[in-house]
PDB file of C-alpha atoms and ligand atoms in Angstrom:
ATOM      1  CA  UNK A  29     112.017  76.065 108.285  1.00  0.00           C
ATOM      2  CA  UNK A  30     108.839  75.323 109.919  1.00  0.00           C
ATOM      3  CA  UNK A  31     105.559  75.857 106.996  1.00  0.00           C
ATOM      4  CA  UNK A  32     102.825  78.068 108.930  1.00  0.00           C
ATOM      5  CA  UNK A  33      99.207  76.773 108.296  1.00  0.00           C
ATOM      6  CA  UNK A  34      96.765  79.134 106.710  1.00  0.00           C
ATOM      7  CA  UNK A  35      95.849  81.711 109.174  1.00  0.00           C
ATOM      8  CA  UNK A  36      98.259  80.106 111.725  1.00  0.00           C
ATOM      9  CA  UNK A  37      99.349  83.551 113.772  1.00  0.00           C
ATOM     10  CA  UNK A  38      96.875  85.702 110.871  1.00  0.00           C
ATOM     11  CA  UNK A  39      93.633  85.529 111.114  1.00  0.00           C
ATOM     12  CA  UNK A  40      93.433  86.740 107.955  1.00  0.00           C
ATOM     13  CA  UNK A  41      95.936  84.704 105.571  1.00  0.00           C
ATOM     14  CA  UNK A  42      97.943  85.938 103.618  1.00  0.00           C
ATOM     15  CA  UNK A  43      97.213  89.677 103.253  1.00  0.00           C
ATOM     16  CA  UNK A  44      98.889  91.874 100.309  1.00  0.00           C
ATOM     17  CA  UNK A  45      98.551  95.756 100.587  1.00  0.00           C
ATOM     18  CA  UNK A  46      97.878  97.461  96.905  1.00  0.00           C
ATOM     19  CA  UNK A  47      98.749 100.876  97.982  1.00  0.00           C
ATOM     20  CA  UNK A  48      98.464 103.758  94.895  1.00  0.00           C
ATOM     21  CA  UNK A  49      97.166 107.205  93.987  1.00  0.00           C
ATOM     22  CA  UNK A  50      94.289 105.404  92.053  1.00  0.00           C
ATOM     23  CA  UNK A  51      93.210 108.705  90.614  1.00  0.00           C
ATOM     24  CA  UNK A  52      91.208 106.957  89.296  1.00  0.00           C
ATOM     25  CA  UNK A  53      91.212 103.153  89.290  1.00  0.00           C
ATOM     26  CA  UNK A  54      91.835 101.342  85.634  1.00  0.00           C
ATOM     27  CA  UNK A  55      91.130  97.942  84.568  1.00  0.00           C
ATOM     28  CA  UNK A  56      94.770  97.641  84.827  1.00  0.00           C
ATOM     29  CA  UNK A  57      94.703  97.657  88.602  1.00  0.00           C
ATOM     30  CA  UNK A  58      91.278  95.840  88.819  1.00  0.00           C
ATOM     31  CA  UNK A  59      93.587  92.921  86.907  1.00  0.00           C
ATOM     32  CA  UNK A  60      96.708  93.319  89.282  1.00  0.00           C
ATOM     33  CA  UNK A  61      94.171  93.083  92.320  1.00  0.00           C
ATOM     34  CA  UNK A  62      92.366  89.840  90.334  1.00  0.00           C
ATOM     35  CA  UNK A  63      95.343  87.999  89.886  1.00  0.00           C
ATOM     36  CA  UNK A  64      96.829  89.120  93.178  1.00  0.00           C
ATOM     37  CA  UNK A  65      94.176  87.411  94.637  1.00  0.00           C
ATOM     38  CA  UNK A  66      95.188  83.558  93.439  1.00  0.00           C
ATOM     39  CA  UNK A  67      97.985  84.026  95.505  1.00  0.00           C
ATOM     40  CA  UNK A  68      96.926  86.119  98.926  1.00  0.00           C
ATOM     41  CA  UNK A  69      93.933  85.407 100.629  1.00  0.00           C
ATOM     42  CA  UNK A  70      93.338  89.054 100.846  1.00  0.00           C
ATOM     43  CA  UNK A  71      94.108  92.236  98.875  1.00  0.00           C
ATOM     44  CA  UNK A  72      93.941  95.517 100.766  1.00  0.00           C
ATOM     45  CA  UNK A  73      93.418  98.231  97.948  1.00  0.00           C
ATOM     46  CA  UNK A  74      94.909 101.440 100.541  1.00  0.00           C
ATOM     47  CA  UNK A  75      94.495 104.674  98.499  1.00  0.00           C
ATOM     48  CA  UNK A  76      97.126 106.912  99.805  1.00  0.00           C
ATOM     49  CA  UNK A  77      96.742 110.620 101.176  1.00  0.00           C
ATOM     50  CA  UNK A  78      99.989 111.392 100.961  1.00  0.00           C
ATOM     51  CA  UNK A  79     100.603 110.797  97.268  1.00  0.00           C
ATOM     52  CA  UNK A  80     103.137 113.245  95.078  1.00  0.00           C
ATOM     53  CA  UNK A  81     100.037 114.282  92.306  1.00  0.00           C
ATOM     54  CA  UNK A  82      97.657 116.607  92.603  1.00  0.00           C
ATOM     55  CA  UNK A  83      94.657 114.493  92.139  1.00  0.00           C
ATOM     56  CA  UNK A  84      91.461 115.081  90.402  1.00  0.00           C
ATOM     57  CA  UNK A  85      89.264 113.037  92.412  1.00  0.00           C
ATOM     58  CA  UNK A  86      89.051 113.740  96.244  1.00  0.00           C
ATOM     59  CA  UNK A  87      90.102 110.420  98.391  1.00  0.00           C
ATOM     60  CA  UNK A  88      86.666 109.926  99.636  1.00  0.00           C
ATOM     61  CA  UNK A  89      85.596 110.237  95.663  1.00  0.00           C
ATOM     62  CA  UNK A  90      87.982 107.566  95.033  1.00  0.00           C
ATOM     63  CA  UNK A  91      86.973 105.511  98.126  1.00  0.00           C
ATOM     64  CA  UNK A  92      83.600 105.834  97.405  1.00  0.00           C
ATOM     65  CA  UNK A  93      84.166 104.633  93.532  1.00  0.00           C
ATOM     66  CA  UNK A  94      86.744 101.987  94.315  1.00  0.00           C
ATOM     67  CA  UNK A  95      84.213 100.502  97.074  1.00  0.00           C
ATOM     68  CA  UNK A  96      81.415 100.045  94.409  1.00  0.00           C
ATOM     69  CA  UNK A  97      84.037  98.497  91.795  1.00  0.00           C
ATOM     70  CA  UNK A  98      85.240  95.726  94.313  1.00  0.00           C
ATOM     71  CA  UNK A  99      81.646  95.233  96.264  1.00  0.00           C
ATOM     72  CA  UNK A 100      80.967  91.548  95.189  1.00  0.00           C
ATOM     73  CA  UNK A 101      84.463  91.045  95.728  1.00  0.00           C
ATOM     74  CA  UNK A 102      84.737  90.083  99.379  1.00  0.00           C
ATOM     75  CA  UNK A 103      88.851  89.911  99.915  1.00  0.00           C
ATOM     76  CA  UNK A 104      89.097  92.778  98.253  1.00  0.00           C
ATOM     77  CA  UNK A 105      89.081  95.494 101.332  1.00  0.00           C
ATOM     78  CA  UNK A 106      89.450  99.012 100.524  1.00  0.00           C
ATOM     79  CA  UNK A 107      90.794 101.620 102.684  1.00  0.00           C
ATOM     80  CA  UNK A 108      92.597 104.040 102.882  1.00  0.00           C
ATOM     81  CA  UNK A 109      95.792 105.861 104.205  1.00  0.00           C
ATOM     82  CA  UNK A 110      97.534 109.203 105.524  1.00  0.00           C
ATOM     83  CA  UNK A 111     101.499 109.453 106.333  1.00  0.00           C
ATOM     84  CA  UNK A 112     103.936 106.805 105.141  1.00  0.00           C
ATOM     85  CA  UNK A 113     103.075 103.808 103.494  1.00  0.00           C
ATOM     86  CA  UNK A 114     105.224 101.334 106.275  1.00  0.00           C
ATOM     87  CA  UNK A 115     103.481 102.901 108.783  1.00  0.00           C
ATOM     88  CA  UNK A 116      99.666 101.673 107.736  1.00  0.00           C
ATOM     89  CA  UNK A 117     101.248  98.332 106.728  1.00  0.00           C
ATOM     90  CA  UNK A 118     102.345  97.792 110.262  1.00  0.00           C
ATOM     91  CA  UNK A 119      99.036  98.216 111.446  1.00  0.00           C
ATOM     92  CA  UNK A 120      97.553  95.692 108.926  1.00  0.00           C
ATOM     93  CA  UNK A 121      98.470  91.424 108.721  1.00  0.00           C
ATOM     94  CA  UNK A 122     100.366  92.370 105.426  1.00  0.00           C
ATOM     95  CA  UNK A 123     103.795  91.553 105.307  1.00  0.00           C
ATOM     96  CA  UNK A 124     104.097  92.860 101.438  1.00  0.00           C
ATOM     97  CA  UNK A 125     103.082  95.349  99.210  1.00  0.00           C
ATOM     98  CA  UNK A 126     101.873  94.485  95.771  1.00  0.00           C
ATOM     99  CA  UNK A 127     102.931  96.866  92.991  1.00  0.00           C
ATOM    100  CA  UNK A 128     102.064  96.388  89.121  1.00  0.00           C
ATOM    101  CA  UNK A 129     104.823  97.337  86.607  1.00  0.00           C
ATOM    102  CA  UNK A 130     104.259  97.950  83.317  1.00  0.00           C
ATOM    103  CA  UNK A 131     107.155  98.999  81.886  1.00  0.00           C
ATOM    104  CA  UNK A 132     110.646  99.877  82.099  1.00  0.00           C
ATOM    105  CA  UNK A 133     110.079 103.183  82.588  1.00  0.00           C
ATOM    106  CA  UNK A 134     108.308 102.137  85.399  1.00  0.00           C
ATOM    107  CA  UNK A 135     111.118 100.549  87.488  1.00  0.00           C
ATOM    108  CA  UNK A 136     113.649 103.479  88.600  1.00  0.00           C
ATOM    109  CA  UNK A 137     110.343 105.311  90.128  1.00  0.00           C
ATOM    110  CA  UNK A 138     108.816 101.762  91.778  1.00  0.00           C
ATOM    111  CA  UNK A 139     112.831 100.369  92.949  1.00  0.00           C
ATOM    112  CA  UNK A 140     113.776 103.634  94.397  1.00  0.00           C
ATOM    113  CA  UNK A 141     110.253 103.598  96.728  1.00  0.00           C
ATOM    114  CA  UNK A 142     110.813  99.650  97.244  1.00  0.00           C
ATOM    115  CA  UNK A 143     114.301 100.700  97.997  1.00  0.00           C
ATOM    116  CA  UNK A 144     112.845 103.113 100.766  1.00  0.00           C
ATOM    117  CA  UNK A 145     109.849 101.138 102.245  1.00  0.00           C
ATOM    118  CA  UNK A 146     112.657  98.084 102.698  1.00  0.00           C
ATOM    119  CA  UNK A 147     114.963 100.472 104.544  1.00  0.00           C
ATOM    120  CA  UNK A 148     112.162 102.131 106.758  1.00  0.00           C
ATOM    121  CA  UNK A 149     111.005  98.880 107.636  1.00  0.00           C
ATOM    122  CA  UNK A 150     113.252  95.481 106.548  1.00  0.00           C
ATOM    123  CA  UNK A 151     110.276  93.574 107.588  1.00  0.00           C
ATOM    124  CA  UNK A 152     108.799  94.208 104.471  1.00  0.00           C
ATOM    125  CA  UNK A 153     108.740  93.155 100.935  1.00  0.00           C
ATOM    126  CA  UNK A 154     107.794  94.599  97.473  1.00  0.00           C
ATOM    127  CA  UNK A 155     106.279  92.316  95.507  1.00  0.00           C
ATOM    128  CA  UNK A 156     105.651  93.302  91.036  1.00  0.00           C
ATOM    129  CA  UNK A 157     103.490  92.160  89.060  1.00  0.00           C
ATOM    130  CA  UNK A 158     103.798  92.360  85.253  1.00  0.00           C
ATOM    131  CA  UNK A 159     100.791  94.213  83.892  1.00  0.00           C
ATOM    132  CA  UNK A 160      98.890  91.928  81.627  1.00  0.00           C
ATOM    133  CA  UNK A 161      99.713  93.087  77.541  1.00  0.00           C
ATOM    134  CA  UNK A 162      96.115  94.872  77.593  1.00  0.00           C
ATOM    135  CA  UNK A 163      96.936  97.021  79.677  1.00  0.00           C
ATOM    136  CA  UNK A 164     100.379  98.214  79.660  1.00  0.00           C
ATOM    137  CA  UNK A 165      99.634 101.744  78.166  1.00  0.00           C
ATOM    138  CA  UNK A 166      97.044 102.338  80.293  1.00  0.00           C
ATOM    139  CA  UNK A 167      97.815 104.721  83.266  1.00  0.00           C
ATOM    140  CA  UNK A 168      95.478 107.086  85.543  1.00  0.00           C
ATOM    141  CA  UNK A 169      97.561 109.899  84.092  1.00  0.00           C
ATOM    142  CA  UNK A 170      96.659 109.227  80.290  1.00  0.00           C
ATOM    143  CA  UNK A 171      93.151 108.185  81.103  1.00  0.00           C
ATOM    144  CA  UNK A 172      92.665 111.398  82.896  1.00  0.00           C
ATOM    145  CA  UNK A 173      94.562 113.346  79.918  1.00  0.00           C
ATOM    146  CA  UNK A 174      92.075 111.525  77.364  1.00  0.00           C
ATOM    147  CA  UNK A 175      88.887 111.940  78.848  1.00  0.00           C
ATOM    148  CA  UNK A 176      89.411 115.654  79.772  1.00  0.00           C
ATOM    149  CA  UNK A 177      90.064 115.993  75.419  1.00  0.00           C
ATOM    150  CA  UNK A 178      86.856 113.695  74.831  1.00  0.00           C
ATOM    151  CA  UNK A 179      88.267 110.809  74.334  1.00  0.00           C
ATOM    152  CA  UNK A 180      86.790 107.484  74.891  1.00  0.00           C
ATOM    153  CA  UNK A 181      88.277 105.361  77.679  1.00  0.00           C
ATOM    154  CA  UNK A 182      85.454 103.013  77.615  1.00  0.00           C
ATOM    155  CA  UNK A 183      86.804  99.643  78.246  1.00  0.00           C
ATOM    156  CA  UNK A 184      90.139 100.836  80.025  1.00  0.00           C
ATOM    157  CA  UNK A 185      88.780 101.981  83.375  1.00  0.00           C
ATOM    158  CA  UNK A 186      85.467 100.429  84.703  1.00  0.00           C
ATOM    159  CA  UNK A 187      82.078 102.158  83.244  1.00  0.00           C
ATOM    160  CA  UNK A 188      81.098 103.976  86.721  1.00  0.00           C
ATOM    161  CA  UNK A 189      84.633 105.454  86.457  1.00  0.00           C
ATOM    162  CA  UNK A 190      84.128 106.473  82.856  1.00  0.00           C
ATOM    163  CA  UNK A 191      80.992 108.697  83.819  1.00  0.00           C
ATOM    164  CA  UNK A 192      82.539 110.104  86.902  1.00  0.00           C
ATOM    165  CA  UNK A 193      85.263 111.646  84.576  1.00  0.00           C
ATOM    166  CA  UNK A 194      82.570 112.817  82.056  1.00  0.00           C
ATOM    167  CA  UNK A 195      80.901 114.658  85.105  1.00  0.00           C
ATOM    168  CA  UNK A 196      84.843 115.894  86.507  1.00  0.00           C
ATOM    169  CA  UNK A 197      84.857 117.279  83.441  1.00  0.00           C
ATOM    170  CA  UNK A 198      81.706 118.482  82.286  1.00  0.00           C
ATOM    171  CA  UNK A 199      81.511 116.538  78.956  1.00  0.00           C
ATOM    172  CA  UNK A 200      77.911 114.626  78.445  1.00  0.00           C
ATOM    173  CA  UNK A 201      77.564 111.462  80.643  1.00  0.00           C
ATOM    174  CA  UNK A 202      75.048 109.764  77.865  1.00  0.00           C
ATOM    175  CA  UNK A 203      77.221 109.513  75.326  1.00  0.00           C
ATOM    176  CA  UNK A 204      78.746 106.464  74.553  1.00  0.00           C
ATOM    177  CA  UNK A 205      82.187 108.188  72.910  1.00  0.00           C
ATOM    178  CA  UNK A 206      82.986 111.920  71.875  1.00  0.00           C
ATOM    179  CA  UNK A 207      85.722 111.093  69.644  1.00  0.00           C
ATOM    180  CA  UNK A 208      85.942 107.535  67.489  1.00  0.00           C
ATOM    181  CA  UNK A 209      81.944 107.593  66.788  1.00  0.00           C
ATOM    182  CA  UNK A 210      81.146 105.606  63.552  1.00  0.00           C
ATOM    183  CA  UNK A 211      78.443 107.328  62.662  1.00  0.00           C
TER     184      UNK A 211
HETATM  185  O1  PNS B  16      99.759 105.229  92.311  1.00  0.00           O
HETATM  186  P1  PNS B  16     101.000 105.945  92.738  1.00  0.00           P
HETATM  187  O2  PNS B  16     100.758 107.441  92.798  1.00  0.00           O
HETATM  188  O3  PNS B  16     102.200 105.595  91.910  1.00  0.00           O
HETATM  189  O4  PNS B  16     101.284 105.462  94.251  1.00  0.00           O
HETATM  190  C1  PNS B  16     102.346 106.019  94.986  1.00  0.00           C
HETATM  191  C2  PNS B  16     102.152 105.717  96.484  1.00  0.00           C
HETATM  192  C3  PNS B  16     100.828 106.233  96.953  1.00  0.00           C
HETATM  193  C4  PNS B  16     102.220 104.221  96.680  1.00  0.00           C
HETATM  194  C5  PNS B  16     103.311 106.411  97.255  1.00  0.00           C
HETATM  195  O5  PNS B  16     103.345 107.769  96.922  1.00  0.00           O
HETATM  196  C6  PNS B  16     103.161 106.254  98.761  1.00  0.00           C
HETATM  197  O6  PNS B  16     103.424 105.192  99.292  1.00  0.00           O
HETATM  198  N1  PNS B  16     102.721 107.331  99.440  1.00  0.00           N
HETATM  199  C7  PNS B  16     102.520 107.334 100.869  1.00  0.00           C
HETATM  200  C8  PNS B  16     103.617 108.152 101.551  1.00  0.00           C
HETATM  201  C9  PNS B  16     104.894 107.363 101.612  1.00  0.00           C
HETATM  202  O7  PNS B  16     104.997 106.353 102.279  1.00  0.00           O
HETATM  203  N2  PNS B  16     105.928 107.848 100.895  1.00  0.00           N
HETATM  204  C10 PNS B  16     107.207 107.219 100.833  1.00  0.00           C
HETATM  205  C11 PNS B  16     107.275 106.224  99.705  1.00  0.00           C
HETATM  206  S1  PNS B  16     108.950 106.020  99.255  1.00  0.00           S
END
């Protein structure tokens, strides 16, 4: 087999799509996208429309947020997308979609939609990535469920996200943590 050149055929490189909900965005996707990037050339963070959750933050809120997050980061592009997943990969250089895992209990959920993208399209590939030990209790679904009771989630999802969910939720932006204060 013939070895293509860097952006032989692709202008782009090598392009990985990091599709998800990212309701909102953790440090434990920020880290998936990092060390995604030592092996694509670009990472296209596509926040999905069509997700199965009701979310808390509009798309364009996410957008908006995720944007900021990844700004000095230029092959990090962030989009996002309506319908099925295969169908915005097709229109993008990607030829595989990135996914983190962080658990077991991860895997039925993530092989059964690998399962599905593969037969909708056998063009494409899943790729996992093993969340790094930091991070493999943190979800969007917790963090949501801890800031909403006060909580501090400094340190798990990036600090503009941590004040967006004080204001979601109406809890006081200046203060450093609700619950967990020393003094
Ligand atoms: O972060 P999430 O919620 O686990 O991400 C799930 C997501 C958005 C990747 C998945 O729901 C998706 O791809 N939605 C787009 C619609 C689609 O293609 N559905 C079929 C997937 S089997």
């Amino acid at each position: 087999m013939t070895q293509k050149k860097k952006g032989e055929n692709n202008e782009m490189g090598k392009v990985a799509i990091y599709p998800g909900s990212f309701d909102p965005l953790t440090y434990g996707h920020i880290d998936i996208v990092e060390r995604a990037l030592e092996i694509f050339d670009k990472v296209i963070v596509a926040i999905a429309y069509d997700a199965e959750k009701k979310p808390l933050f509009t798309v364009e809120e996410r957008l908006e947020m995720v944007k900021i997050i990844f700004k000095e980061s230029p092959n990090v592009i962030v989009d996002s997308f309506k319908g099925l997943l295969v169908n915005y990969v097709e229109k993008t250089n990607a030829k595989v979609i990135l996914r983190g895992l962080r658990a077991t209990s991860d895997f039925e959920y993530e092989f059964h939609m690998a399962s599905m993208n593969r037969s909708l399209n056998t063009h494409l590939d899943t790729l996992f990535m093993m969340t790094s030990k930091d991070y493999f209790f943190v979800s969007s679904r917790t963090i949501k469920e801890v800031a909403k009771l006060g909580g501090a989630v400094e340190g798990l999802v990036p600090d503009l996200i941590a004040r967006r969910l004080k204001e979601k939720f109406k809890l006081p932006v200046g203060k450093k943590k609700l619950i967990g204060w020393d003094d």
